[in-house]
GROMACS .gro file of C-alpha atoms in nm:
model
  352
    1UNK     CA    1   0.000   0.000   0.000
    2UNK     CA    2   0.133   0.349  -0.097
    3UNK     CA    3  -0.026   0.673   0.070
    4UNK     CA    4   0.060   1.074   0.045
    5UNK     CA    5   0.052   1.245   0.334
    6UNK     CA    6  -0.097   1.287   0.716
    7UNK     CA    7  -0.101   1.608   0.916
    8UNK     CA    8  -0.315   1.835   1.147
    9UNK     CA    9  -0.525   1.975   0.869
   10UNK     CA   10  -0.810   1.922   0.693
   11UNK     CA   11  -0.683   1.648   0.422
   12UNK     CA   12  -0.445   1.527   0.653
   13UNK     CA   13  -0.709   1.429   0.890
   14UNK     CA   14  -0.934   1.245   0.597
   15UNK     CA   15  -0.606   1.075   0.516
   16UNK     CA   16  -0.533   0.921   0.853
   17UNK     CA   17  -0.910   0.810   0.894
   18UNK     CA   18  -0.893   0.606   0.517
   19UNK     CA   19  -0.532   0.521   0.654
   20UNK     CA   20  -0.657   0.370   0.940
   21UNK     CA   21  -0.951   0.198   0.788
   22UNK     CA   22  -0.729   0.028   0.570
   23UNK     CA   23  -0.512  -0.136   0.845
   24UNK     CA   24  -0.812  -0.290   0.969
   25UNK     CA   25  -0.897  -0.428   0.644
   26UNK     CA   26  -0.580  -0.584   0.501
   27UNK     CA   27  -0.328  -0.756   0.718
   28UNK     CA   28  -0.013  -0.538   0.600
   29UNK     CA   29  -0.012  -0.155   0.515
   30UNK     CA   30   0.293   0.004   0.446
   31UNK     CA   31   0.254   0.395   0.467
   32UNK     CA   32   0.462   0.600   0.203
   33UNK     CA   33   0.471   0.948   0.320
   34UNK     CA   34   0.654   1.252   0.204
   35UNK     CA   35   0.650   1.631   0.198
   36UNK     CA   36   0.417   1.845   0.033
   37UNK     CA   37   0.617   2.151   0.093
   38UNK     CA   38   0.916   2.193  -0.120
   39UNK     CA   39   1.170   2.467  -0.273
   40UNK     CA   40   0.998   2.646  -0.580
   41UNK     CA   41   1.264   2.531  -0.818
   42UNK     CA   42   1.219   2.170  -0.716
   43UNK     CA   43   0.858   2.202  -0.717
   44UNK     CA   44   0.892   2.306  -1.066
   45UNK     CA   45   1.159   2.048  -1.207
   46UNK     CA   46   0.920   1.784  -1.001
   47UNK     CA   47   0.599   1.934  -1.274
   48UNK     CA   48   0.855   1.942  -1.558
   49UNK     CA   49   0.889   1.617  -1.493
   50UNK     CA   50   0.546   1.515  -1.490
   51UNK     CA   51   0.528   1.471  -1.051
   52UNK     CA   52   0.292   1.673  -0.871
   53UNK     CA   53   0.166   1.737  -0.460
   54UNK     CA   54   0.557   1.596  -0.337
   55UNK     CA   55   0.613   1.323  -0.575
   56UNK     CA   56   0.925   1.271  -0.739
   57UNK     CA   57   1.142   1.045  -0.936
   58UNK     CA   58   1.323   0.932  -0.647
   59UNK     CA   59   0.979   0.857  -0.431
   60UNK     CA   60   0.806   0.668  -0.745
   61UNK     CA   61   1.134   0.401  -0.770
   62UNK     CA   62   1.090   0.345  -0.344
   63UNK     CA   63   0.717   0.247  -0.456
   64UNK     CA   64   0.779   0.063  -0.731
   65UNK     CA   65   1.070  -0.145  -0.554
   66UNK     CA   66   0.866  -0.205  -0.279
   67UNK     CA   67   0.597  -0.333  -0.513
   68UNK     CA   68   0.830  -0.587  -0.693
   69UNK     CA   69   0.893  -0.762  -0.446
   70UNK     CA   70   0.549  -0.895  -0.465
   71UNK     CA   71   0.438  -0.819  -0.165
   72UNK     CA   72   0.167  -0.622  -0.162
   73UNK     CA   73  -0.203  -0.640  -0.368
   74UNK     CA   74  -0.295  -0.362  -0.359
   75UNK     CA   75  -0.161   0.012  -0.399
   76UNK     CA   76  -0.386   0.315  -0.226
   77UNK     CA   77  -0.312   0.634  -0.388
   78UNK     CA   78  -0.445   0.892  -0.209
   79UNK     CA   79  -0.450   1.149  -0.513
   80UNK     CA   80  -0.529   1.152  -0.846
   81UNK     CA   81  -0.217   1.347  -0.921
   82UNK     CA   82  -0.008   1.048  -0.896
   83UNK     CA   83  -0.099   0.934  -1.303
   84UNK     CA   84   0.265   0.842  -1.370
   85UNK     CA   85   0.324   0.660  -1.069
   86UNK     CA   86   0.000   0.488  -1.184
   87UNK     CA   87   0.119   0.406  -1.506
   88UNK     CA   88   0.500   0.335  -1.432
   89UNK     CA   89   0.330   0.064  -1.138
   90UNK     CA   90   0.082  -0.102  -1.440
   91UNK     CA   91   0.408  -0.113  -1.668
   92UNK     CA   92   0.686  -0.253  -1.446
   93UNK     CA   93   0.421  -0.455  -1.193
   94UNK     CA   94   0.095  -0.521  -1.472
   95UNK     CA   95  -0.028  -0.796  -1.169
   96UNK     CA   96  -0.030  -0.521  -0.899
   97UNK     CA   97  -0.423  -0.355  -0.870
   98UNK     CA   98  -0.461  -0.005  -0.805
   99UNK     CA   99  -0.716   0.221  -0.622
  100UNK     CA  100  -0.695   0.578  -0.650
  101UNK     CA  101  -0.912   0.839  -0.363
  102UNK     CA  102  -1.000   1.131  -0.597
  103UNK     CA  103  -0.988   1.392  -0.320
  104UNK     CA  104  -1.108   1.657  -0.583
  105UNK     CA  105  -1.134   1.608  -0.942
  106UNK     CA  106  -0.779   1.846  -0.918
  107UNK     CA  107  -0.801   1.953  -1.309
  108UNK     CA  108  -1.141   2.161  -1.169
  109UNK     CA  109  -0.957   2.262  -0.860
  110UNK     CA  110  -0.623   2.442  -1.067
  111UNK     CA  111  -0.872   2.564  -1.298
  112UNK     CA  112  -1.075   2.769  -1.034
  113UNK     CA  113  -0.774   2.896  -0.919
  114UNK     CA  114  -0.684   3.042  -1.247
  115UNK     CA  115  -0.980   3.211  -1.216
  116UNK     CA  116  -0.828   3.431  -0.910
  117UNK     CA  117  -0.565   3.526  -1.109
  118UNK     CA  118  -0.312   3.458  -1.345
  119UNK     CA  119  -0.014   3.323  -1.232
  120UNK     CA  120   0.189   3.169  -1.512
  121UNK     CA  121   0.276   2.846  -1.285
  122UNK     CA  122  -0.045   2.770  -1.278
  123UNK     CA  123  -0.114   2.681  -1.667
  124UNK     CA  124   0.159   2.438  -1.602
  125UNK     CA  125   0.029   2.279  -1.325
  126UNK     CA  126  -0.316   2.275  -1.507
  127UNK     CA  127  -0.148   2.031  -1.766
  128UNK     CA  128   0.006   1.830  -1.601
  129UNK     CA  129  -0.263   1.780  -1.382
  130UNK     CA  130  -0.499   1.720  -1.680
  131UNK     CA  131  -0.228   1.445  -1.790
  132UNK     CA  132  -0.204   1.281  -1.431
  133UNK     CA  133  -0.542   1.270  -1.438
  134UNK     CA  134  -0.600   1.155  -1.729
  135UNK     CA  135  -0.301   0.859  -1.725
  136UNK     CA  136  -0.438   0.726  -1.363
  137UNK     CA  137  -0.825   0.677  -1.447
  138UNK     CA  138  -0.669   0.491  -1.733
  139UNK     CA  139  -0.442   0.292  -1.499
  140UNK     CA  140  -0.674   0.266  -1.174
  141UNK     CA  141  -0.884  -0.071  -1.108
  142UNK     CA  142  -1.094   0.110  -0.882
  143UNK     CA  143  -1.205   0.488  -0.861
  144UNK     CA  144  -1.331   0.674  -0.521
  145UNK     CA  145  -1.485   1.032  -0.507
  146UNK     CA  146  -1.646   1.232  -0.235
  147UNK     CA  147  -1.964   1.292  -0.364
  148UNK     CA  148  -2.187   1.296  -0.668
  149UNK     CA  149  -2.083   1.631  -0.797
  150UNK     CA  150  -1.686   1.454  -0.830
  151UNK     CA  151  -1.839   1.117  -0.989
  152UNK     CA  152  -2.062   1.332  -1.273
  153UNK     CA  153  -1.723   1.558  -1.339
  154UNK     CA  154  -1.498   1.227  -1.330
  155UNK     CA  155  -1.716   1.122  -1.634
  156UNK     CA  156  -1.752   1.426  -1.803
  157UNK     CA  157  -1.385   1.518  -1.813
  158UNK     CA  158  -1.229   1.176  -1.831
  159UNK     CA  159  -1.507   0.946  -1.959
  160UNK     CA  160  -1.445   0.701  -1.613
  161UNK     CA  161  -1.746   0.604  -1.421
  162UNK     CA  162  -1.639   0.607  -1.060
  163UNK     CA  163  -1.654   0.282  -0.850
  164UNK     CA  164  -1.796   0.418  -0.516
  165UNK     CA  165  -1.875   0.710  -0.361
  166UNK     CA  166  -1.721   0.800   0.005
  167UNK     CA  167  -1.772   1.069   0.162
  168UNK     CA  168  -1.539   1.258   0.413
  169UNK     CA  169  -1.511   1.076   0.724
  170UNK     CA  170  -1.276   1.145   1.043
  171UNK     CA  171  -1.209   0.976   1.353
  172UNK     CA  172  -1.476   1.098   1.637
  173UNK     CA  173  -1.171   1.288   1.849
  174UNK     CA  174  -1.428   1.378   2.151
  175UNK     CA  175  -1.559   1.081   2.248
  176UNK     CA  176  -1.691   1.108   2.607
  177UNK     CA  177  -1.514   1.363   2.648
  178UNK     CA  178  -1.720   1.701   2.532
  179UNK     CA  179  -2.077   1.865   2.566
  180UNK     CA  180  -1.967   2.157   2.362
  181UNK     CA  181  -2.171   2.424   2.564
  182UNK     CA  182  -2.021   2.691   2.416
  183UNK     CA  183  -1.892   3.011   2.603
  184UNK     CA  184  -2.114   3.291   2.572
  185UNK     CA  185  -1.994   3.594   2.713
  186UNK     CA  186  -2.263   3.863   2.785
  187UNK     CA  187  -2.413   3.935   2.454
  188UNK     CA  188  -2.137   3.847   2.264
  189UNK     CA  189  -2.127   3.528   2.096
  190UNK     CA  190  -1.812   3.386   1.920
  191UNK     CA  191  -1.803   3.242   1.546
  192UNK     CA  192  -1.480   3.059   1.452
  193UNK     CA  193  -1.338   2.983   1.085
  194UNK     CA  194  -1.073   2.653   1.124
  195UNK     CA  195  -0.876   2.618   0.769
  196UNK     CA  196  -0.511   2.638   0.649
  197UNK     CA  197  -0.444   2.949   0.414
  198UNK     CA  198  -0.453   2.888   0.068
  199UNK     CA  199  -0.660   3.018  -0.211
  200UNK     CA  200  -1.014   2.940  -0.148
  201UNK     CA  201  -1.019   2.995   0.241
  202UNK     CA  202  -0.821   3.299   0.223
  203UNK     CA  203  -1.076   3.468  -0.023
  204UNK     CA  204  -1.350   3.339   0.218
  205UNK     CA  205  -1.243   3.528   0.511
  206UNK     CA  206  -1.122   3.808   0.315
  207UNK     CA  207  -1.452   3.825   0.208
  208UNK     CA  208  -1.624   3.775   0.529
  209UNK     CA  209  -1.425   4.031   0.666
  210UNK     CA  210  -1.527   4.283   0.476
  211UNK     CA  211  -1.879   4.206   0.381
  212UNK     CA  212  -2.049   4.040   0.664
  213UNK     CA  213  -1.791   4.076   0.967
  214UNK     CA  214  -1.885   4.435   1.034
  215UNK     CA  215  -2.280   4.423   1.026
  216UNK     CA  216  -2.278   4.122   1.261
  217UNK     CA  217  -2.098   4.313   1.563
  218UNK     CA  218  -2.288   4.087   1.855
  219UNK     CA  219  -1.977   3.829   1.745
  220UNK     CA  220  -1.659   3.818   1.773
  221UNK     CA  221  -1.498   3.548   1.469
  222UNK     CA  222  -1.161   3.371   1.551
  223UNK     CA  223  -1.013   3.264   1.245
  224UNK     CA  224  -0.781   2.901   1.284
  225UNK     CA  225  -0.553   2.802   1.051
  226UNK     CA  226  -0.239   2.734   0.962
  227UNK     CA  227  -0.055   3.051   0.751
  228UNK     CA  228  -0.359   3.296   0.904
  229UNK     CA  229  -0.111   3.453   1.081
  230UNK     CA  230  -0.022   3.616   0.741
  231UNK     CA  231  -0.336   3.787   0.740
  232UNK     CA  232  -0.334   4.025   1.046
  233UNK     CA  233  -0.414   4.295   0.877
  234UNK     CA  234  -0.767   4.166   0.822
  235UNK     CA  235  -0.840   4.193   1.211
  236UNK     CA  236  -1.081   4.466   1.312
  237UNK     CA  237  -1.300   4.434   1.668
  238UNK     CA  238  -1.433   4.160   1.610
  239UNK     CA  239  -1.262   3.970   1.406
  240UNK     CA  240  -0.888   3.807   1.507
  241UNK     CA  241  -0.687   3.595   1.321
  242UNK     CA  242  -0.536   3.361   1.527
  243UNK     CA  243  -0.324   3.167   1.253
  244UNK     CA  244  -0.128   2.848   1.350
  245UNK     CA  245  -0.231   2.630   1.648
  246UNK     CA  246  -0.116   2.303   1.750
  247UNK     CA  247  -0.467   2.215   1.847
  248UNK     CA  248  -0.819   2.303   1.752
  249UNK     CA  249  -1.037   2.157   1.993
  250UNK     CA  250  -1.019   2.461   2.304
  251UNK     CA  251  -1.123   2.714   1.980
  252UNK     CA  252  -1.415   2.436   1.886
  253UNK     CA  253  -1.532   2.455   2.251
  254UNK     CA  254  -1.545   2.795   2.264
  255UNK     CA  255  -1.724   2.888   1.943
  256UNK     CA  256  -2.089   2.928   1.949
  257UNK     CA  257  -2.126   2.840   1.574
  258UNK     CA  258  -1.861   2.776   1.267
  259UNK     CA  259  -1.872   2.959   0.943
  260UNK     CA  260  -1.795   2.825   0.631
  261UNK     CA  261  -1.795   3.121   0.382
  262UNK     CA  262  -1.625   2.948   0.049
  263UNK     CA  263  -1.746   2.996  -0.277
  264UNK     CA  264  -1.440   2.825  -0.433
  265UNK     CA  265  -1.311   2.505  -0.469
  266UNK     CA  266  -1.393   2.128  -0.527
  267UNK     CA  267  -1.434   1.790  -0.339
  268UNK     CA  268  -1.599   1.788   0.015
  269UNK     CA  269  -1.514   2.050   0.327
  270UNK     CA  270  -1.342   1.834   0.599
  271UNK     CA  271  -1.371   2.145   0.840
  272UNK     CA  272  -1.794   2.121   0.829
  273UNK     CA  273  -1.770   1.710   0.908
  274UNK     CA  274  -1.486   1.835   1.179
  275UNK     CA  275  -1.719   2.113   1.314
  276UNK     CA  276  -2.025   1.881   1.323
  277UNK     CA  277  -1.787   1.602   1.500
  278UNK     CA  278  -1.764   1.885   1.788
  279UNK     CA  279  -2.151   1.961   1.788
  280UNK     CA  280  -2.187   2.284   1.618
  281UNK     CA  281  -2.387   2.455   1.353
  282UNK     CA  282  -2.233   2.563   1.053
  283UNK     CA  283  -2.327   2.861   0.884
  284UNK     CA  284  -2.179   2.850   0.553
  285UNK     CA  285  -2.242   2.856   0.150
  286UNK     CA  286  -2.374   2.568  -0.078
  287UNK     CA  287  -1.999   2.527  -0.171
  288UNK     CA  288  -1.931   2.421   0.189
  289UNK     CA  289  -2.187   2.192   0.159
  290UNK     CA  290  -2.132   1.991  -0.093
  291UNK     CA  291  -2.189   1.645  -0.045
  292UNK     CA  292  -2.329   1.682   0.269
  293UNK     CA  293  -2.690   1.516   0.310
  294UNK     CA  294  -3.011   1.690   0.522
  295UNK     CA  295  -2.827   2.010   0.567
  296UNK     CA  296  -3.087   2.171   0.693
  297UNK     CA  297  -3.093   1.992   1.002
  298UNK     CA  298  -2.754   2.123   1.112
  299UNK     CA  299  -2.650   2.396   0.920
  300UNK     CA  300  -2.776   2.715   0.765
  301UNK     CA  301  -2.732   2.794   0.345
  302UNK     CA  302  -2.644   3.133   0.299
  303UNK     CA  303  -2.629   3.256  -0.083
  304UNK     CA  304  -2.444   3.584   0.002
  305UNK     CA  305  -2.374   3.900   0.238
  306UNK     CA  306  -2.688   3.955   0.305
  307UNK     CA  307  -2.826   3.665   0.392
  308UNK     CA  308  -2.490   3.535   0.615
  309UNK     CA  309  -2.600   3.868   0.803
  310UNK     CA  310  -2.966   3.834   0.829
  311UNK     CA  311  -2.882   3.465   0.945
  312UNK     CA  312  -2.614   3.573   1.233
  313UNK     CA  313  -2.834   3.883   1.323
  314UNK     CA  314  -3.133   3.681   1.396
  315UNK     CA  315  -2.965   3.379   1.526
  316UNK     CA  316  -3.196   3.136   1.403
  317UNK     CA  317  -3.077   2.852   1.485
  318UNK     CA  318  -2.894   2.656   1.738
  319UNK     CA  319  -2.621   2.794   1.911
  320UNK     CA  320  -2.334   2.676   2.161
  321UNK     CA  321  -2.387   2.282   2.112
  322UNK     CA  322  -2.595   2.114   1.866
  323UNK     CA  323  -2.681   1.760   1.926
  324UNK     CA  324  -2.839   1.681   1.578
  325UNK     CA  325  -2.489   1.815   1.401
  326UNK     CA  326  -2.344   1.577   1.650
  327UNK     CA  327  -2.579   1.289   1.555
  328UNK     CA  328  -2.555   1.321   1.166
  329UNK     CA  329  -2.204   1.335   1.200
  330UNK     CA  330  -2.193   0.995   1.371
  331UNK     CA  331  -2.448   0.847   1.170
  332UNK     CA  332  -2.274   0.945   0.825
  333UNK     CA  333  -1.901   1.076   0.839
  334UNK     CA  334  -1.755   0.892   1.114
  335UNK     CA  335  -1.502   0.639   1.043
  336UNK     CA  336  -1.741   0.320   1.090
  337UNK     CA  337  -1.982   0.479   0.872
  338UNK     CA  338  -1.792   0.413   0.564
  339UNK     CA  339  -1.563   0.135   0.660
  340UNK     CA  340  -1.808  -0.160   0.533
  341UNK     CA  341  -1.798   0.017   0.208
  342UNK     CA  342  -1.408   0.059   0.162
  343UNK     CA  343  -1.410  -0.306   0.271
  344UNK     CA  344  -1.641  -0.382   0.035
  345UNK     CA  345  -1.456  -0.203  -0.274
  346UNK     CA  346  -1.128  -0.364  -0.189
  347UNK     CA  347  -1.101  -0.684   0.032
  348UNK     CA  348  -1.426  -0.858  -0.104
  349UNK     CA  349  -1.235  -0.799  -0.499
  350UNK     CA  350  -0.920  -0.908  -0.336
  351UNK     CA  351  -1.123  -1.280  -0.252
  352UNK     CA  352  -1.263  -1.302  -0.592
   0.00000   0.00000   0.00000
């Protein structure tokens, strides 16, 4: 088994859940991890050379001569941005089977960040991402994607139905450990934003900032994230960027509600399963959604300024803890939720 990456963020977390449902399914996993964060100029030798998200030359001959050894069944690839790894593994090992997690269809992803600007790295990235992309659902025995939006673009872009669908699921972290109260102080409530700094989250609380932020002044928003710290000059009285932590649960237990602002980007939100995992409502767009079933019940769909402030203004809805977020969470994205299914996918073909 080959995997990316693990960490205290968003796709980290996802990655350690699938991680760890694997080990329970097969009898040997053997965990390939590497940096995502390089030098620029060895990022970009890396895309010349058709490796993208950390891979390298060096990283895809480890895999491949762990593979011949004959080992293993199976190799996980937890990205679809590993299409010549995909193809060099059918080539050299044509017996081995591969399954590939299609966190985001990424060719979408680069190409809505082109639309923020245009940074001439990015056209590259866009085809070699199309390529990777394009070589692994060629290459892959088996095809996962987050949600039904992902499986309709995997087949209109690449032509590949997808196997399954599974959704983000985590690792319940609070157990019997949490009622999630919240901490209102006074009239004040607190609204917290948890998500690392790139692209899509940095325009959402740029945005929120500005446009919502100052017409809901009965909160005060923490913003969590690693690379926020960047951003201080977005802070105003009620709004702090907080940046880096080593741990998000204290700023969970505090917040009265969790606000998902993003109108960019692909795949599934790991920070609204994470927030519903600690028992709060999300306020937050239809992007933030995505995927998610019976929103509704736990969270609240705001199309734009207006109605994020007519929302927070009114509080209409549950504040502090919210047992039904808690529930669905449980019920749908925890990590027994799925695990019969990713058993199912793998293990029961491996019998056949």
């Amino acid at each position: 088994m080959n995997f990316r990456t693990t960490g205290n963020f968003g796709g980290g977390k996802f990655n350690e859940t699938v991680l760890a449902i694997l080990k329970e399914i097969f009898c040997e996993v053997e965990l390939c991890l590497f940096p995502l964060e390089m030098s620029r100029w060895r990022n970009l030798r890396n895309t010349l050379n058709g490796y993208l998200n950390g891979m390298d030359e060096d990283v895809a001959e480890d895999v491949i001569s762990k593979v011949k050894t004959g080992t293993y069944n199976w190799v996980f690839l937890a990205s679809s941005n590993f299409g010549k790894l995909a193809m060099k593994l059918k080539r050299i090992c044509p017996g081995i089977k591969v399954c590939v997690l299609f966190n985001n269809i990424e060719y979408n992803f680069i190409s809505s960040q082109l639309k923020t600007g245009y940074q001439l790295h990015l056209f590259l990235t866009l085809w070699v991402t199309w390529l990777s992309e394009r070589r692994i659902v060629g290459c892959a025995d088996k095809t996962i994607v987050l949600n039904e939006r992902e499986r309709r673009e995997l087949k209109r872009i690449y032509g590949r139905e997808a196997d399954t669908i599974i959704p983000i699921v985590l690792r319940d972290e609070c157990q019997g450990k949490y009622s999630g109260q919240g901490t209102k102080d006074g009239t004040m409530f607190k609204g917290l934003f948890v998500g690392s700094n790139f692209y899509a989250n940095k325009h959402a609380v740029e945005w929120f900032a500005q446009y919502v932020a100052p017409f809901t002044p009965h909160v005060v928003y923490e913003i969590v994230g690693k690379g926020f710290e960047a951003e201080k000059h977005l802070e105003r009285d009620n709004f702090k960027i907080v940046g880096t932590v080593d741990d998000v649960e204290s700023y969970y237990e505090k917040a009265d509600f969790v606000i998902a602002p993003i109108f960019k980007g692909a795949g599934m939100k790991v920070k609204v399963a994470e927030a519903m995992m600690y028992g709060k409502t999300v306020v937050g767009t239809k992007e933030a959604f995505e995927g998610y079933s019976d929103v509704g019940q736990y969270g609240k769909i705001c199309t734009d300024a207006s109605e994020f402030i007519q929302a927070i203004n009114s509080m209409d809805f549950v504040t502090g803890y919210n047992p039904v977020a808690r529930q669905y969470f449980l019920d749908l994205y925890e990590y027994e939720a799925v695990k019969g299914k990713l058993r199912n996918l793998l293990y029961d073909e491996e019998r056949q």
